[in-house]
Coordinates of C-alpha atoms in Angstrom, one line a residue:
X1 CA 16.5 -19.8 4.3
X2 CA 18.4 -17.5 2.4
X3 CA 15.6 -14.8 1.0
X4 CA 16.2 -11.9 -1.4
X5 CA 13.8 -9.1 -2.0
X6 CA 13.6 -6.4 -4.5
X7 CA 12.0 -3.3 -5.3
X8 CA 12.4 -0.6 -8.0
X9 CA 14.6 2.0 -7.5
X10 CA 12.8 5.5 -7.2
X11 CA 12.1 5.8 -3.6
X12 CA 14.6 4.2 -0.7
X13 CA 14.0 1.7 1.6
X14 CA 12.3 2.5 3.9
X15 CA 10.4 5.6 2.9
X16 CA 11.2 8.7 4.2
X17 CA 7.7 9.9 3.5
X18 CA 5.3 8.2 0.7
X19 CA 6.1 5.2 -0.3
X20 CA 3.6 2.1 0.2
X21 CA 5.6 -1.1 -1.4
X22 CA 8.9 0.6 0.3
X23 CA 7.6 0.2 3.3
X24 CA 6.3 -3.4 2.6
X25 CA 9.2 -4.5 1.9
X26 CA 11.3 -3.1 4.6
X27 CA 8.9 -4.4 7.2
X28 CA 8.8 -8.0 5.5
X29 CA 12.8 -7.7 5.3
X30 CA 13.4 -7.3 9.1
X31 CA 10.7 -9.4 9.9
X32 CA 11.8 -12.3 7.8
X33 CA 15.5 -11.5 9.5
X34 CA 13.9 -11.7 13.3
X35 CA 12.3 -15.2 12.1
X36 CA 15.9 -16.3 11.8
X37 CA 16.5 -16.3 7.6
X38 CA 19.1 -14.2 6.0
X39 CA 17.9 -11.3 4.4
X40 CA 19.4 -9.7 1.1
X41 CA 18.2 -6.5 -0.8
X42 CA 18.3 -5.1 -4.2
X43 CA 16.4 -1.5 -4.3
X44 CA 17.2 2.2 -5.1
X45 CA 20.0 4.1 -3.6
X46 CA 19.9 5.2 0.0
X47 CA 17.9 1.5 0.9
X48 CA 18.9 -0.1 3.9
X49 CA 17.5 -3.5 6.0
X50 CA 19.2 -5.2 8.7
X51 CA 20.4 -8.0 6.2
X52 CA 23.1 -7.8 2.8
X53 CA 22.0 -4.0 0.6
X54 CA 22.6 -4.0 -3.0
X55 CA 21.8 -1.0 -4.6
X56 CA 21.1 -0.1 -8.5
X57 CA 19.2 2.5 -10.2
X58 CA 18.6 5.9 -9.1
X59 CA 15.9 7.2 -6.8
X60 CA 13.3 9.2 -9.0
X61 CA 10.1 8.6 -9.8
X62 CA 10.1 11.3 -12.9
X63 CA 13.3 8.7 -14.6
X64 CA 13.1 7.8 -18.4
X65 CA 12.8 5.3 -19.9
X66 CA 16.8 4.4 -20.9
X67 CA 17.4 4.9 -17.1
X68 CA 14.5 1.8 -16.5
X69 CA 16.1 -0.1 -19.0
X70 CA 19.8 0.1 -17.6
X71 CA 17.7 -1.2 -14.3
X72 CA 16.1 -3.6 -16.1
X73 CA 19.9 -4.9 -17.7
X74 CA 21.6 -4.5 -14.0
X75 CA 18.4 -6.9 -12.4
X76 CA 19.2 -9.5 -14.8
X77 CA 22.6 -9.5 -14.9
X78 CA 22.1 -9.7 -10.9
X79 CA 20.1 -12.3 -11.3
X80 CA 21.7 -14.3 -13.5
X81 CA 25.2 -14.5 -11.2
X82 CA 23.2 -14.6 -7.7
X83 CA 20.1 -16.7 -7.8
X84 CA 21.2 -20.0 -7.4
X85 CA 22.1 -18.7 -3.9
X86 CA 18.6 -17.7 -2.8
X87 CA 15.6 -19.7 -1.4
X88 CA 13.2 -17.5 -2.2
X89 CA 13.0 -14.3 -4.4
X90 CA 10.6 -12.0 -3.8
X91 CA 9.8 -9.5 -6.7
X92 CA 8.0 -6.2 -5.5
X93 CA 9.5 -4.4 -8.7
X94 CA 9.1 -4.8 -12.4
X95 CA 8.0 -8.4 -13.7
X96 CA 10.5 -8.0 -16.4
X97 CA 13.5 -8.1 -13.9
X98 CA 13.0 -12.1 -13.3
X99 CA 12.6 -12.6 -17.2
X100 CA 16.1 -14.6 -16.8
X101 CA 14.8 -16.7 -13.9
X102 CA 11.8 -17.6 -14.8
X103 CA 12.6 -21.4 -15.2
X104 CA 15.2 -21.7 -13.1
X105 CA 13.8 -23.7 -9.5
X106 CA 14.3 -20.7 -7.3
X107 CA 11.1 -19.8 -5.7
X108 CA 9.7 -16.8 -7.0
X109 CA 7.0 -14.3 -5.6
X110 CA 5.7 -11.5 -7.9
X111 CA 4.2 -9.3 -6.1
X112 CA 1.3 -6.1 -7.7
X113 CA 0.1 -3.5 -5.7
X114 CA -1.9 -1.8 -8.5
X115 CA -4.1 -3.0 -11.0
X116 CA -2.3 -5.7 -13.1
X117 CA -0.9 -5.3 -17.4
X118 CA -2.6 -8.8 -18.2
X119 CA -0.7 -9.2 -21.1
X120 CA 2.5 -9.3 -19.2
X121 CA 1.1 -11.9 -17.4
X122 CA -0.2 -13.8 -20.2
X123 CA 3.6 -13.4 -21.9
X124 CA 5.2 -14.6 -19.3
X125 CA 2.9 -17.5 -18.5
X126 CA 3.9 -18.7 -22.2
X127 CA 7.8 -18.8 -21.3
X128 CA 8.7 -22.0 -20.4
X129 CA 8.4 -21.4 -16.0
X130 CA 8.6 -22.7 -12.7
X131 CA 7.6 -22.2 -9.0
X132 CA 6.3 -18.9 -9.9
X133 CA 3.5 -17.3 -7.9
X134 CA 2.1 -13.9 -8.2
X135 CA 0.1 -12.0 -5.4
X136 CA -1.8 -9.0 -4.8
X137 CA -3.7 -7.3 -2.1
X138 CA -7.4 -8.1 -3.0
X139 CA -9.0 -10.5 -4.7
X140 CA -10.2 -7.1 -6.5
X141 CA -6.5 -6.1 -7.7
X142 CA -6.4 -10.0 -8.9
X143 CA -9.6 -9.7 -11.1
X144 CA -7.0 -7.4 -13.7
X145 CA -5.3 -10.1 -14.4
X146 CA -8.2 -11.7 -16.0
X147 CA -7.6 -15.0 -14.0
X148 CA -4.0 -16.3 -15.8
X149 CA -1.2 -17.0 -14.0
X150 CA -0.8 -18.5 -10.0
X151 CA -2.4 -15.6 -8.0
X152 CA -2.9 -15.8 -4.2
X153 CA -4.3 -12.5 -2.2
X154 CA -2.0 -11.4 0.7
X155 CA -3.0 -8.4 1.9
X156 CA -0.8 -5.6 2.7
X157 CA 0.8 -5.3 5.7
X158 CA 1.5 -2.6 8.4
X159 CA 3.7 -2.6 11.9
X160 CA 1.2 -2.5 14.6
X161 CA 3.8 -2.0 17.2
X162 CA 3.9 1.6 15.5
X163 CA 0.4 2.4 16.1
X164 CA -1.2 3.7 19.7
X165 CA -5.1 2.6 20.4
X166 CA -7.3 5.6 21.8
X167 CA -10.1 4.4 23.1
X168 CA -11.9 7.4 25.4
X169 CA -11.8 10.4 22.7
X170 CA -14.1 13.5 23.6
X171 CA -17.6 14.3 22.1
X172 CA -16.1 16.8 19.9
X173 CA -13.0 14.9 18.1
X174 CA -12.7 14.9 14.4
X175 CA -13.0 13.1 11.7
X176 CA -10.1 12.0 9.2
X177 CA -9.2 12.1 6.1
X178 CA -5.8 10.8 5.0
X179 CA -4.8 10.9 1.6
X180 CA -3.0 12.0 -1.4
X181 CA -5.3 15.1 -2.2
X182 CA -5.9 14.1 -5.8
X183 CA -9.8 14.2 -6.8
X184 CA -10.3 10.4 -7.4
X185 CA -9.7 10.4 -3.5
X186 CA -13.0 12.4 -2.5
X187 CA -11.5 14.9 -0.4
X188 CA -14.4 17.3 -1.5
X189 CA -17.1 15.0 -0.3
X190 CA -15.0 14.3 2.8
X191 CA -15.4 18.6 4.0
X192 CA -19.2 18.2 2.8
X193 CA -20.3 15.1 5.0
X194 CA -18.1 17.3 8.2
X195 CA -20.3 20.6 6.6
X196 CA -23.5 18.5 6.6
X197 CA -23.1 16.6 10.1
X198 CA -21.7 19.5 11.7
X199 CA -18.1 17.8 12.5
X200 CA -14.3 18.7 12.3
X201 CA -12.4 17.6 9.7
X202 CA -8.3 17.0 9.7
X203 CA -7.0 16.9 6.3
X204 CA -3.9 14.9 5.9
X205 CA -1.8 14.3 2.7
X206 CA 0.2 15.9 0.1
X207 CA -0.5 18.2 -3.0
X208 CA 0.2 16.7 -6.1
X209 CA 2.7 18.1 -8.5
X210 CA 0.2 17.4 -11.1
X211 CA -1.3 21.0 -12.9
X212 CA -4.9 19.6 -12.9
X213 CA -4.6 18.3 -9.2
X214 CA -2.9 21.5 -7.9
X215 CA -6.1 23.5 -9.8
X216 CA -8.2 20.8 -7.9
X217 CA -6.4 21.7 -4.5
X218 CA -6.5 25.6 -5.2
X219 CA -10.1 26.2 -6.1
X220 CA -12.2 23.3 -4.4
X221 CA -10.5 22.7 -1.2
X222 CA -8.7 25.6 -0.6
X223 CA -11.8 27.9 0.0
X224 CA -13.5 25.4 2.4
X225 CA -10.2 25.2 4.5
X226 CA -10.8 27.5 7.4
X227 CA -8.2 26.4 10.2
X228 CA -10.9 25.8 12.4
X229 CA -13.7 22.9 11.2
X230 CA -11.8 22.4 8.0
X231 CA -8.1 22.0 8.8
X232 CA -5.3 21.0 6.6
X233 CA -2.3 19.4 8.9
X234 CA -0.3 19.0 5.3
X235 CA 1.7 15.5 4.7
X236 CA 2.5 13.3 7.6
X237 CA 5.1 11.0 8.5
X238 CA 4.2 7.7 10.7
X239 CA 4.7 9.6 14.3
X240 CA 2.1 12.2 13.2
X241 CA -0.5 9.9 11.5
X242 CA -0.6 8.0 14.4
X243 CA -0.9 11.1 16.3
X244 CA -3.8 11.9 13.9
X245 CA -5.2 9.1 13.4
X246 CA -5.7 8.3 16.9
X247 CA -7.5 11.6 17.7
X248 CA -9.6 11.2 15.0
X249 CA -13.8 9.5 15.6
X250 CA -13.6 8.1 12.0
X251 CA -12.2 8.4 9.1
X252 CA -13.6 9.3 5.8
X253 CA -12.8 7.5 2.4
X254 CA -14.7 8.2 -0.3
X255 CA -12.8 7.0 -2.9
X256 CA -13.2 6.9 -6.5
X257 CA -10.9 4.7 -8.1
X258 CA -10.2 1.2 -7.8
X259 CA -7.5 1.1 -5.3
X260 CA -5.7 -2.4 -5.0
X261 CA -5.9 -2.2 -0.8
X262 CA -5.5 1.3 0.4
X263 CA -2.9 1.0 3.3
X264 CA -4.7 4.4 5.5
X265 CA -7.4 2.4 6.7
X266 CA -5.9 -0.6 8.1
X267 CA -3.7 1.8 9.4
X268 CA -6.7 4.1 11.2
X269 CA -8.0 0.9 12.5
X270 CA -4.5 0.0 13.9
X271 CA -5.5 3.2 16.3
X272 CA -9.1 1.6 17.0
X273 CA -10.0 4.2 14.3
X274 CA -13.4 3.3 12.3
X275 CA -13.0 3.7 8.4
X276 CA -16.0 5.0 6.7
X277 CA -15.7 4.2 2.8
X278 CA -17.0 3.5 -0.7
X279 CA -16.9 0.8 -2.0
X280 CA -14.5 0.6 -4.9
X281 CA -11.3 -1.4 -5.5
X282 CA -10.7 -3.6 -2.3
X283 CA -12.9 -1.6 0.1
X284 CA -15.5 -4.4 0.8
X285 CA -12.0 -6.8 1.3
X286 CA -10.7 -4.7 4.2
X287 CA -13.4 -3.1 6.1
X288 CA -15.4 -5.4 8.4
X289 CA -18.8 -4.1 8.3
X290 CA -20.0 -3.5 11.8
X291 CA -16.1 -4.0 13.7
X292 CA -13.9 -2.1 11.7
X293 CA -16.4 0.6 10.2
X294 CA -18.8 0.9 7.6
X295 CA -19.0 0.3 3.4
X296 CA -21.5 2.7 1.9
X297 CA -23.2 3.8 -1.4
X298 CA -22.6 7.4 -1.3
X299 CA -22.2 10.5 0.1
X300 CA -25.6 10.4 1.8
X301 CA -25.1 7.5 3.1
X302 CA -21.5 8.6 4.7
X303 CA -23.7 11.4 6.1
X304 CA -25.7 8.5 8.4
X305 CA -22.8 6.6 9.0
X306 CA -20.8 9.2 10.9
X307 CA -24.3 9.0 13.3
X308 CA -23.4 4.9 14.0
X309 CA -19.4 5.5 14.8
X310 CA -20.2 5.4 18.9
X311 CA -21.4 1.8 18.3
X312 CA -17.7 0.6 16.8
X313 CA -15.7 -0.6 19.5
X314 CA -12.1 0.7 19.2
X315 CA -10.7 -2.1 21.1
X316 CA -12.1 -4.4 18.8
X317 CA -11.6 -2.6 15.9
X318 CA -7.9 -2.7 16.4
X319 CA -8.1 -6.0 17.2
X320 CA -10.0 -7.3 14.1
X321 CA -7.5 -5.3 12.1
X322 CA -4.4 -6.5 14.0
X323 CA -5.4 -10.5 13.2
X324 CA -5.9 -10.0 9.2
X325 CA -3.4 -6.9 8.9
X326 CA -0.1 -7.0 11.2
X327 CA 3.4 -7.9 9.9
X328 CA 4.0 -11.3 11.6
X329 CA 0.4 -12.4 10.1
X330 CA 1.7 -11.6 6.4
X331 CA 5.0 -12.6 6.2
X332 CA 4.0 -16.1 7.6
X333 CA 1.4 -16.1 4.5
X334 CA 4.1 -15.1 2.5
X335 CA 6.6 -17.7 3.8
X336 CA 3.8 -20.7 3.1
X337 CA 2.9 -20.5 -0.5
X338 CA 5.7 -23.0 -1.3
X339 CA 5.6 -25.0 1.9

C-alpha cells in the first residue's frame, strides 16, 4: 500500500524537542514502512522518514497568515497532481489542505489532536465526500465536534522501545511533574502536594514565551524552587525524560484544561511510572484506575494518593500502558478503519 502522511509545516519531523503530532507522525511513518508499505511525506522543512520527503512551508510556529495560505495553495496543488497515487492519506495538518480531495476515492484519515472547530466539520460534511474518516485521541477530544462527521478514537501513540522500566526505586525518589509550565497545567499545586506529603519534586518543561506565563513562572514557581525538594531540571529531550521519568515514584498532573490525551503520562507509565491526575479532557480515557495510577477530585485528594503509589505495580503498569499505547498497537488501528 502506497501511504502518504502530512503535517503542517512549523516544526520538523521528527521534533527536535516539543512537538507532539511531529512525533506521531514520524513514528507512524517508519512503522507503516517496517510493515512493508511505501511511505511518502509532505511536512515543514528539515522533515525526514525513511520513505519519499516533500517539503513546503516554513518551520515557525509565530507564521502569518499569507504564509498559511501559500501552504494551504502548495497542499492542494500537491494534492491535486499526486493523489491518485496513494492508498491512503493521512491528514495530521489543516482540514482545509484535502478540500480538493474530498470526493475523490482515495482513503482519507483526518486526524485532531486538540479540541475540534465544529463548523469546519459541519462545512465539509456538506461537500459532496467520500471515504473520509476523522479521528482523535479521546472520546473527550471527539465530543467538540458535536457528533458530525465519521469519528473513530485512536489514541496517541508513543515508541516503547525508547522507554526503560525501573522497578526497585528507593524510599526517598521523587515525584514528577512533566510539562509545559503554563498555569492551566497545575505546576503550583504539583510543589504544594510534594510541600504537604513531605516529597521531592522534579520539575520538567519549558517556560513559555508568553508575558503572562513568564510572570506565572517568575513569581509562583520560582520562589518555591529551592534546588533541593523543589528542583527544576528545565526542558527535556526523550533520553532525559526517560531518565526522569524512570526515577521518579509518580507523577503529578493536575491539569486544568481539557487536554485531548496528554502524551506525558502514557509516556511515565512506559517507565512503570504511576500518573496521578485530574480529571479533565481525556484523563479518565488514559489512566487505569488502580494499574496505571489514580484519577482524583483535587488537590487533597492528590495529597492521599501519593500515600497508595507502593501498591501500583510498575511491571504491570508498563504493561497495561504498552497494550493500549505502543506504536505497532496504533498504526494497526489506523491501518483498519477501511479494511
Amino acid at each position: 500500500m502506497k501511504i502518504l502522511l502530512i503535517m503542517d509545516p512549523g516544526i520538523s519531523v521528527p521534533p527536535p524537542k516539543y512537538g507532539g503530532h511531529e512525533r506521531l507522525v514520524y513514528m507512524f511513518a517508519e512503522e507503516y514502512t517496517a510493515l512493508g508499505h511505501e511511505v511518502e511525506l509532505l511536512a515543514g522543512p528539515n522533515s525526514k522518514i525513511s520513505g519519499k520527503n516533500y517539503s513546503f512551508g516554513i518551520n515557525d510556529l509565530k507564521r502569518g497568515k499569507w504564509q498559511r495560505l501559500k501552504e494551504t495553495l502548495f497542499a492542494w496543488k500537491f494534492l491535486l497532481q499526486k493523489s491518485k497515487q496513494y492508498n491512503l492519506i493521512h491528514n495530521f495538518g489543516r482540514l482545509a489542505y484535502l478540500l480538493p480531495i474530498l470526493n475523490q476515492p482515495v482513503n482519507k484519515i483526518m486526524t485532531y489532536g486538540r479540541q475540534v472547530d465544529a463548523k469546519n466539520i459541519y462545512w465539509t460534511n456538506r461537500f459532496p465526500h467520500q471515504n473520509l474518516k476523522f479521528t482523535a485521541p479521546s472520546y473527550d477530544c471527539i465530543s467538540t465536534a458535536q457528533h458530525i462527521g465519521d469519528w473513530t478514537r485512536v489514541y496517541n501513540a508513543i515508541d516503547f522501545s525508547k522507554y526503560d522500566l525501573t522497578t526497585n526505586l528507593p524510599n526517598d525518589a521523587p515525584l514528577i511533574f512533566l510539562s509545559r509550565l503554563d498555569k492551566v497545567k497545575g505546576c503550583h499545586i504539583a510543589i504544594d502536594v510534594a510541600l504537604a506529603t513531605n516529597q521531592k519534586l522534579i520539575i520538567a518543561g519549558n517556560i513559555s514565551n508568553i508575558e503572562h506565563e513568564q510572570a506565572y513562572f517568575e513569581k509562583t514557581l520560582k520562589p518555591k524552587i529551592d534546588g533541593k525538594q523543589i528542583k527544576y531540571v528545565g526542558e527535556v529531550n526523550d533520553e532525559q525524560k526517560n531518565h526522569y521519568l524512570g526515577m521518579a515514584k509518580a507523577m503529578l498532573f493536575p491539569i486544568d484544561v481539557r487536554e485531548a490525551f496528554g502524551m506525558v503520562m502514557t509516556e511515565s507509565m512506559a517507565c512503570g511510572t504511576p500518573v496521578i491526575a485530574f480529571p479533565m479532557g481525556a484523563v479518565p480515557e488514559v489512566v487505569d484506575e488502580g494499574v496505571t495510577g489514580f484519577v482524583v477530585k483535587n488537590r487533597e485528594e492528590m495529597i492521599d494518593a501519593v500515600d497508595k503509589i507502593a501498591k501500583i505495580d510498575r511491571t504491570l503498569c508498563r504493561a497495561q500502558a504498552k497494550e493500549r499505547f505502543d506504536t505497532p498497537i496504533i498504526a494497526a488501528k489506523y491501518l483498519g478503519l477501511f479494511r
